[in-house]
Amino acid sequence: TGFYQAPVQAVANGGVLVIDDFGRQQCSPRDLLNRWTVPLESRVDFLTLQTGQKFELPFMTLIVFATNIRPAELVDEAFLRRIQYKIFAESPTVEDFLQIFEGCCRELGATADPGVARQLLQEYYRPRKIALRGCHPRDLIRQALSLASYLKRPSHVTMDLLEAACNSYFVDDREEPAVYA
């Protein structure tokens, strides 16, 4: 039809392209990086029209790959060299988690029982050896508030609401099959 859609790296040209959950996209990480190996180094990309005509396009895009998969499981060392800067985002500390929890309550317009986040860590996280993640407070508070709304309770986060949210949020690795709604 003569209609063209620019590839995502061209749309992001002159800016930042974030590939979130790298390694979970439809094409393999190797295929994606093979496609971008030359442009990442030369800062020039070549695109081909339906007529077969090729043209040069500046590749001035800062690409950010975000993943929770170990880089060595995604690509080999040669590819990792082409990704100049690598930043390891650590899990939050207990104090970070508690601050994130308080901030999420404020943002979501909720109140919480005093010490409920610390109680959650002691009574739910520790026994199950659940690693702290920065997204957990937001996700759990949202689920707790949804349940409170369903039960026609105020937007106040309590341990019983958080425990119900955790039971829904975290996967249980028991031998018997679980039934999920």
PDB file of N, CA and C in Angstrom, residues 113-169:
ATOM      1  N   ASP A 113      -2.792   1.145  59.653  1.00  0.00           N
ATOM      2  CA  ASP A 113      -2.524   0.911  61.069  1.00  0.00           C
ATOM      3  C   ASP A 113      -1.051   1.189  61.330  1.00  0.00           C
ATOM      4  N   PRO A 114      -0.715   1.782  62.473  1.00  0.00           N
ATOM      5  CA  PRO A 114       0.692   2.009  62.787  1.00  0.00           C
ATOM      6  C   PRO A 114       1.456   0.677  62.831  1.00  0.00           C
ATOM      7  N   GLY A 115       2.603   0.655  62.193  1.00  0.00           N
ATOM      8  CA  GLY A 115       3.446  -0.538  62.228  1.00  0.00           C
ATOM      9  C   GLY A 115       2.972  -1.684  61.365  1.00  0.00           C
ATOM     10  N   VAL A 116       1.935  -1.481  60.559  1.00  0.00           N
ATOM     11  CA  VAL A 116       1.389  -2.590  59.765  1.00  0.00           C
ATOM     12  C   VAL A 116       2.399  -3.086  58.719  1.00  0.00           C
ATOM     13  N   ALA A 117       3.195  -2.181  58.155  1.00  0.00           N
ATOM     14  CA  ALA A 117       4.179  -2.605  57.148  1.00  0.00           C
ATOM     15  C   ALA A 117       5.267  -3.454  57.798  1.00  0.00           C
ATOM     16  N   ARG A 118       5.726  -3.039  58.958  1.00  0.00           N
ATOM     17  CA  ARG A 118       6.750  -3.818  59.665  1.00  0.00           C
ATOM     18  C   ARG A 118       6.175  -5.183  60.088  1.00  0.00           C
ATOM     19  N   GLN A 119       4.930  -5.189  60.518  1.00  0.00           N
ATOM     20  CA  GLN A 119       4.265  -6.448  60.898  1.00  0.00           C
ATOM     21  C   GLN A 119       4.143  -7.369  59.680  1.00  0.00           C
ATOM     22  N   LEU A 120       3.838  -6.786  58.528  1.00  0.00           N
ATOM     23  CA  LEU A 120       3.745  -7.558  57.285  1.00  0.00           C
ATOM     24  C   LEU A 120       5.081  -8.235  56.988  1.00  0.00           C
ATOM     25  N   LEU A 121       6.161  -7.498  57.154  1.00  0.00           N
ATOM     26  CA  LEU A 121       7.485  -8.061  56.901  1.00  0.00           C
ATOM     27  C   LEU A 121       7.803  -9.196  57.867  1.00  0.00           C
ATOM     28  N   GLN A 122       7.456  -9.009  59.120  1.00  0.00           N
ATOM     29  CA  GLN A 122       7.777 -10.026  60.133  1.00  0.00           C
ATOM     30  C   GLN A 122       6.881 -11.256  60.032  1.00  0.00           C
ATOM     31  N   GLU A 123       5.606 -11.052  59.788  1.00  0.00           N
ATOM     32  CA  GLU A 123       4.659 -12.173  59.835  1.00  0.00           C
ATOM     33  C   GLU A 123       4.412 -12.835  58.484  1.00  0.00           C
ATOM     34  N   TYR A 124       4.675 -12.125  57.396  1.00  0.00           N
ATOM     35  CA  TYR A 124       4.395 -12.722  56.089  1.00  0.00           C
ATOM     36  C   TYR A 124       5.673 -12.922  55.267  1.00  0.00           C
ATOM     37  N   TYR A 125       6.459 -11.880  55.108  1.00  0.00           N
ATOM     38  CA  TYR A 125       7.655 -11.966  54.268  1.00  0.00           C
ATOM     39  C   TYR A 125       8.721 -12.894  54.843  1.00  0.00           C
ATOM     40  N   ARG A 126       9.104 -12.667  56.090  1.00  0.00           N
ATOM     41  CA  ARG A 126      10.210 -13.457  56.669  1.00  0.00           C
ATOM     42  C   ARG A 126       9.934 -14.954  56.672  1.00  0.00           C
ATOM     43  N   PRO A 127       8.793 -15.408  57.207  1.00  0.00           N
ATOM     44  CA  PRO A 127       8.562 -16.860  57.231  1.00  0.00           C
ATOM     45  C   PRO A 127       8.574 -17.505  55.849  1.00  0.00           C
ATOM     46  N   ARG A 128       8.181 -16.750  54.844  1.00  0.00           N
ATOM     47  CA  ARG A 128       8.110 -17.300  53.481  1.00  0.00           C
ATOM     48  C   ARG A 128       9.358 -16.981  52.657  1.00  0.00           C
ATOM     49  N   LYS A 129      10.289 -16.237  53.262  1.00  0.00           N
ATOM     50  CA  LYS A 129      11.539 -15.847  52.596  1.00  0.00           C
ATOM     51  C   LYS A 129      11.275 -15.110  51.278  1.00  0.00           C
ATOM     52  N   ILE A 130      10.347 -14.171  51.315  1.00  0.00           N
ATOM     53  CA  ILE A 130      10.006 -13.382  50.131  1.00  0.00           C
ATOM     54  C   ILE A 130      10.969 -12.205  50.045  1.00  0.00           C
ATOM     55  N   ALA A 131      11.598 -12.054  48.910  1.00  0.00           N
ATOM     56  CA  ALA A 131      12.525 -10.931  48.690  1.00  0.00           C
ATOM     57  C   ALA A 131      11.737  -9.628  48.585  1.00  0.00           C
ATOM     58  N   LEU A 132      12.286  -8.580  49.145  1.00  0.00           N
ATOM     59  CA  LEU A 132      11.638  -7.272  49.074  1.00  0.00           C
ATOM     60  C   LEU A 132      11.786  -6.708  47.663  1.00  0.00           C
ATOM     61  N   ARG A 133      10.723  -6.160  47.149  1.00  0.00           N
ATOM     62  CA  ARG A 133      10.728  -5.503  45.841  1.00  0.00           C
ATOM     63  C   ARG A 133      10.052  -4.150  45.999  1.00  0.00           C
ATOM     64  N   GLY A 134      10.540  -3.177  45.259  1.00  0.00           N
ATOM     65  CA  GLY A 134      10.004  -1.827  45.354  1.00  0.00           C
ATOM     66  C   GLY A 134       8.566  -1.693  44.895  1.00  0.00           C
ATOM     67  N   CYS A 135       8.086  -2.603  44.071  1.00  0.00           N
ATOM     68  CA  CYS A 135       6.708  -2.535  43.573  1.00  0.00           C
ATOM     69  C   CYS A 135       5.706  -3.174  44.536  1.00  0.00           C
ATOM     70  N   HIS A 136       6.189  -3.980  45.474  1.00  0.00           N
ATOM     71  CA  HIS A 136       5.277  -4.695  46.374  1.00  0.00           C
ATOM     72  C   HIS A 136       4.354  -3.775  47.168  1.00  0.00           C
ATOM     73  N   PRO A 137       4.872  -2.717  47.819  1.00  0.00           N
ATOM     74  CA  PRO A 137       3.947  -1.882  48.595  1.00  0.00           C
ATOM     75  C   PRO A 137       2.799  -1.347  47.750  1.00  0.00           C
ATOM     76  N   ARG A 138       3.099  -0.792  46.593  1.00  0.00           N
ATOM     77  CA  ARG A 138       2.045  -0.249  45.726  1.00  0.00           C
ATOM     78  C   ARG A 138       1.032  -1.325  45.348  1.00  0.00           C
ATOM     79  N   ASP A 139       1.538  -2.461  44.882  1.00  0.00           N
ATOM     80  CA  ASP A 139       0.644  -3.524  44.418  1.00  0.00           C
ATOM     81  C   ASP A 139      -0.217  -4.070  45.554  1.00  0.00           C
ATOM     82  N   LEU A 140       0.392  -4.296  46.709  1.00  0.00           N
ATOM     83  CA  LEU A 140      -0.350  -4.865  47.844  1.00  0.00           C
ATOM     84  C   LEU A 140      -1.351  -3.874  48.417  1.00  0.00           C
ATOM     85  N   ILE A 141      -0.953  -2.610  48.483  1.00  0.00           N
ATOM     86  CA  ILE A 141      -1.888  -1.598  48.996  1.00  0.00           C
ATOM     87  C   ILE A 141      -3.074  -1.465  48.056  1.00  0.00           C
ATOM     88  N   ARG A 142      -2.830  -1.467  46.758  1.00  0.00           N
ATOM     89  CA  ARG A 142      -3.939  -1.392  45.790  1.00  0.00           C
ATOM     90  C   ARG A 142      -4.898  -2.567  45.973  1.00  0.00           C
ATOM     91  N   GLN A 143      -4.341  -3.767  46.119  1.00  0.00           N
ATOM     92  CA  GLN A 143      -5.213  -4.931  46.313  1.00  0.00           C
ATOM     93  C   GLN A 143      -5.968  -4.833  47.631  1.00  0.00           C
ATOM     94  N   ALA A 144      -5.277  -4.383  48.675  1.00  0.00           N
ATOM     95  CA  ALA A 144      -5.935  -4.236  49.982  1.00  0.00           C
ATOM     96  C   ALA A 144      -7.073  -3.219  49.896  1.00  0.00           C
ATOM     97  N   LEU A 145      -6.841  -2.121  49.194  1.00  0.00           N
ATOM     98  CA  LEU A 145      -7.881  -1.099  49.052  1.00  0.00           C
ATOM     99  C   LEU A 145      -9.044  -1.598  48.198  1.00  0.00           C
ATOM    100  N   SER A 146      -8.747  -2.401  47.191  1.00  0.00           N
ATOM    101  CA  SER A 146      -9.827  -2.990  46.380  1.00  0.00           C
ATOM    102  C   SER A 146     -10.708  -3.884  47.241  1.00  0.00           C
ATOM    103  N   LEU A 147     -10.063  -4.685  48.086  1.00  0.00           N
ATOM    104  CA  LEU A 147     -10.827  -5.563  48.974  1.00  0.00           C
ATOM    105  C   LEU A 147     -11.620  -4.735  49.990  1.00  0.00           C
ATOM    106  N   ALA A 148     -11.011  -3.689  50.525  1.00  0.00           N
ATOM    107  CA  ALA A 148     -11.722  -2.818  51.474  1.00  0.00           C
ATOM    108  C   ALA A 148     -12.944  -2.209  50.805  1.00  0.00           C
ATOM    109  N   SER A 149     -12.792  -1.752  49.568  1.00  0.00           N
ATOM    110  CA  SER A 149     -13.917  -1.176  48.827  1.00  0.00           C
ATOM    111  C   SER A 149     -15.022  -2.210  48.631  1.00  0.00           C
ATOM    112  N   TYR A 150     -14.635  -3.426  48.257  1.00  0.00           N
ATOM    113  CA  TYR A 150     -15.609  -4.505  48.055  1.00  0.00           C
ATOM    114  C   TYR A 150     -16.363  -4.807  49.350  1.00  0.00           C
ATOM    115  N   LEU A 151     -15.642  -4.762  50.467  1.00  0.00           N
ATOM    116  CA  LEU A 151     -16.249  -5.037  51.768  1.00  0.00           C
ATOM    117  C   LEU A 151     -16.924  -3.806  52.362  1.00  0.00           C
ATOM    118  N   LYS A 152     -16.916  -2.705  51.590  1.00  0.00           N
ATOM    119  CA  LYS A 152     -17.519  -1.442  52.017  1.00  0.00           C
ATOM    120  C   LYS A 152     -16.871  -0.920  53.301  1.00  0.00           C
ATOM    121  N   ARG A 153     -15.541  -1.078  53.345  1.00  0.00           N
ATOM    122  CA  ARG A 153     -14.762  -0.570  54.467  1.00  0.00           C
ATOM    123  C   ARG A 153     -14.022   0.687  54.025  1.00  0.00           C
ATOM    124  N   PRO A 154     -13.585   1.501  54.981  1.00  0.00           N
ATOM    125  CA  PRO A 154     -12.844   2.716  54.605  1.00  0.00           C
ATOM    126  C   PRO A 154     -11.487   2.376  53.979  1.00  0.00           C
ATOM    127  N   SER A 155     -10.872   3.355  53.346  1.00  0.00           N
ATOM    128  CA  SER A 155      -9.555   3.181  52.717  1.00  0.00           C
ATOM    129  C   SER A 155      -8.473   3.194  53.788  1.00  0.00           C
ATOM    130  N   HIS A 156      -8.512   2.190  54.625  1.00  0.00           N
ATOM    131  CA  HIS A 156      -7.580   2.065  55.741  1.00  0.00           C
ATOM    132  C   HIS A 156      -6.954   0.673  55.651  1.00  0.00           C
ATOM    133  N   VAL A 157      -5.621   0.647  55.510  1.00  0.00           N
ATOM    134  CA  VAL A 157      -4.905  -0.612  55.312  1.00  0.00           C
ATOM    135  C   VAL A 157      -4.663  -1.275  56.660  1.00  0.00           C
ATOM    136  N   THR A 158      -5.170  -2.494  56.779  1.00  0.00           N
ATOM    137  CA  THR A 158      -5.004  -3.276  58.004  1.00  0.00           C
ATOM    138  C   THR A 158      -4.255  -4.556  57.664  1.00  0.00           C
ATOM    139  N   MET A 159      -3.817  -5.244  58.688  1.00  0.00           N
ATOM    140  CA  MET A 159      -3.060  -6.480  58.465  1.00  0.00           C
ATOM    141  C   MET A 159      -3.923  -7.541  57.783  1.00  0.00           C
ATOM    142  N   ASP A 160      -5.200  -7.639  58.143  1.00  0.00           N
ATOM    143  CA  ASP A 160      -6.045  -8.658  57.507  1.00  0.00           C
ATOM    144  C   ASP A 160      -6.211  -8.377  56.010  1.00  0.00           C
ATOM    145  N   LEU A 161      -6.318  -7.104  55.628  1.00  0.00           N
ATOM    146  CA  LEU A 161      -6.429  -6.762  54.207  1.00  0.00           C
ATOM    147  C   LEU A 161      -5.110  -7.048  53.472  1.00  0.00           C
ATOM    148  N   LEU A 162      -3.993  -6.724  54.122  1.00  0.00           N
ATOM    149  CA  LEU A 162      -2.695  -6.992  53.501  1.00  0.00           C
ATOM    150  C   LEU A 162      -2.434  -8.483  53.360  1.00  0.00           C
ATOM    151  N   GLU A 163      -2.827  -9.241  54.356  1.00  0.00           N
ATOM    152  CA  GLU A 163      -2.623 -10.693  54.275  1.00  0.00           C
ATOM    153  C   GLU A 163      -3.450 -11.292  53.138  1.00  0.00           C
ATOM    154  N   ALA A 164      -4.676 -10.829  52.991  1.00  0.00           N
ATOM    155  CA  ALA A 164      -5.509 -11.297  51.874  1.00  0.00           C
ATOM    156  C   ALA A 164      -4.877 -10.890  50.537  1.00  0.00           C
ATOM    157  N   ALA A 165      -4.340  -9.675  50.470  1.00  0.00           N
ATOM    158  CA  ALA A 165      -3.678  -9.215  49.247  1.00  0.00           C
ATOM    159  C   ALA A 165      -2.455 -10.078  48.944  1.00  0.00           C
ATOM    160  N   CYS A 166      -1.671 -10.390  49.975  1.00  0.00           N
ATOM    161  CA  CYS A 166      -0.476 -11.230  49.797  1.00  0.00           C
ATOM    162  C   CYS A 166      -0.851 -12.630  49.322  1.00  0.00           C
ATOM    163  N   ASN A 167      -1.909 -13.186  49.893  1.00  0.00           N
ATOM    164  CA  ASN A 167      -2.334 -14.532  49.505  1.00  0.00           C
ATOM    165  C   ASN A 167      -2.753 -14.582  48.041  1.00  0.00           C
ATOM    166  N   SER A 168      -3.226 -13.472  47.524  1.00  0.00           N
ATOM    167  CA  SER A 168      -3.606 -13.395  46.117  1.00  0.00           C
ATOM    168  C   SER A 168      -2.402 -13.062  45.228  1.00  0.00           C
ATOM    169  N   TYR A 169      -1.498 -12.246  45.741  1.00  0.00           N
ATOM    170  CA  TYR A 169      -0.391 -11.695  44.952  1.00  0.00           C
ATOM    171  C   TYR A 169       0.766 -12.667  44.776  1.00  0.00           C
TER     172      TYR A 169
END
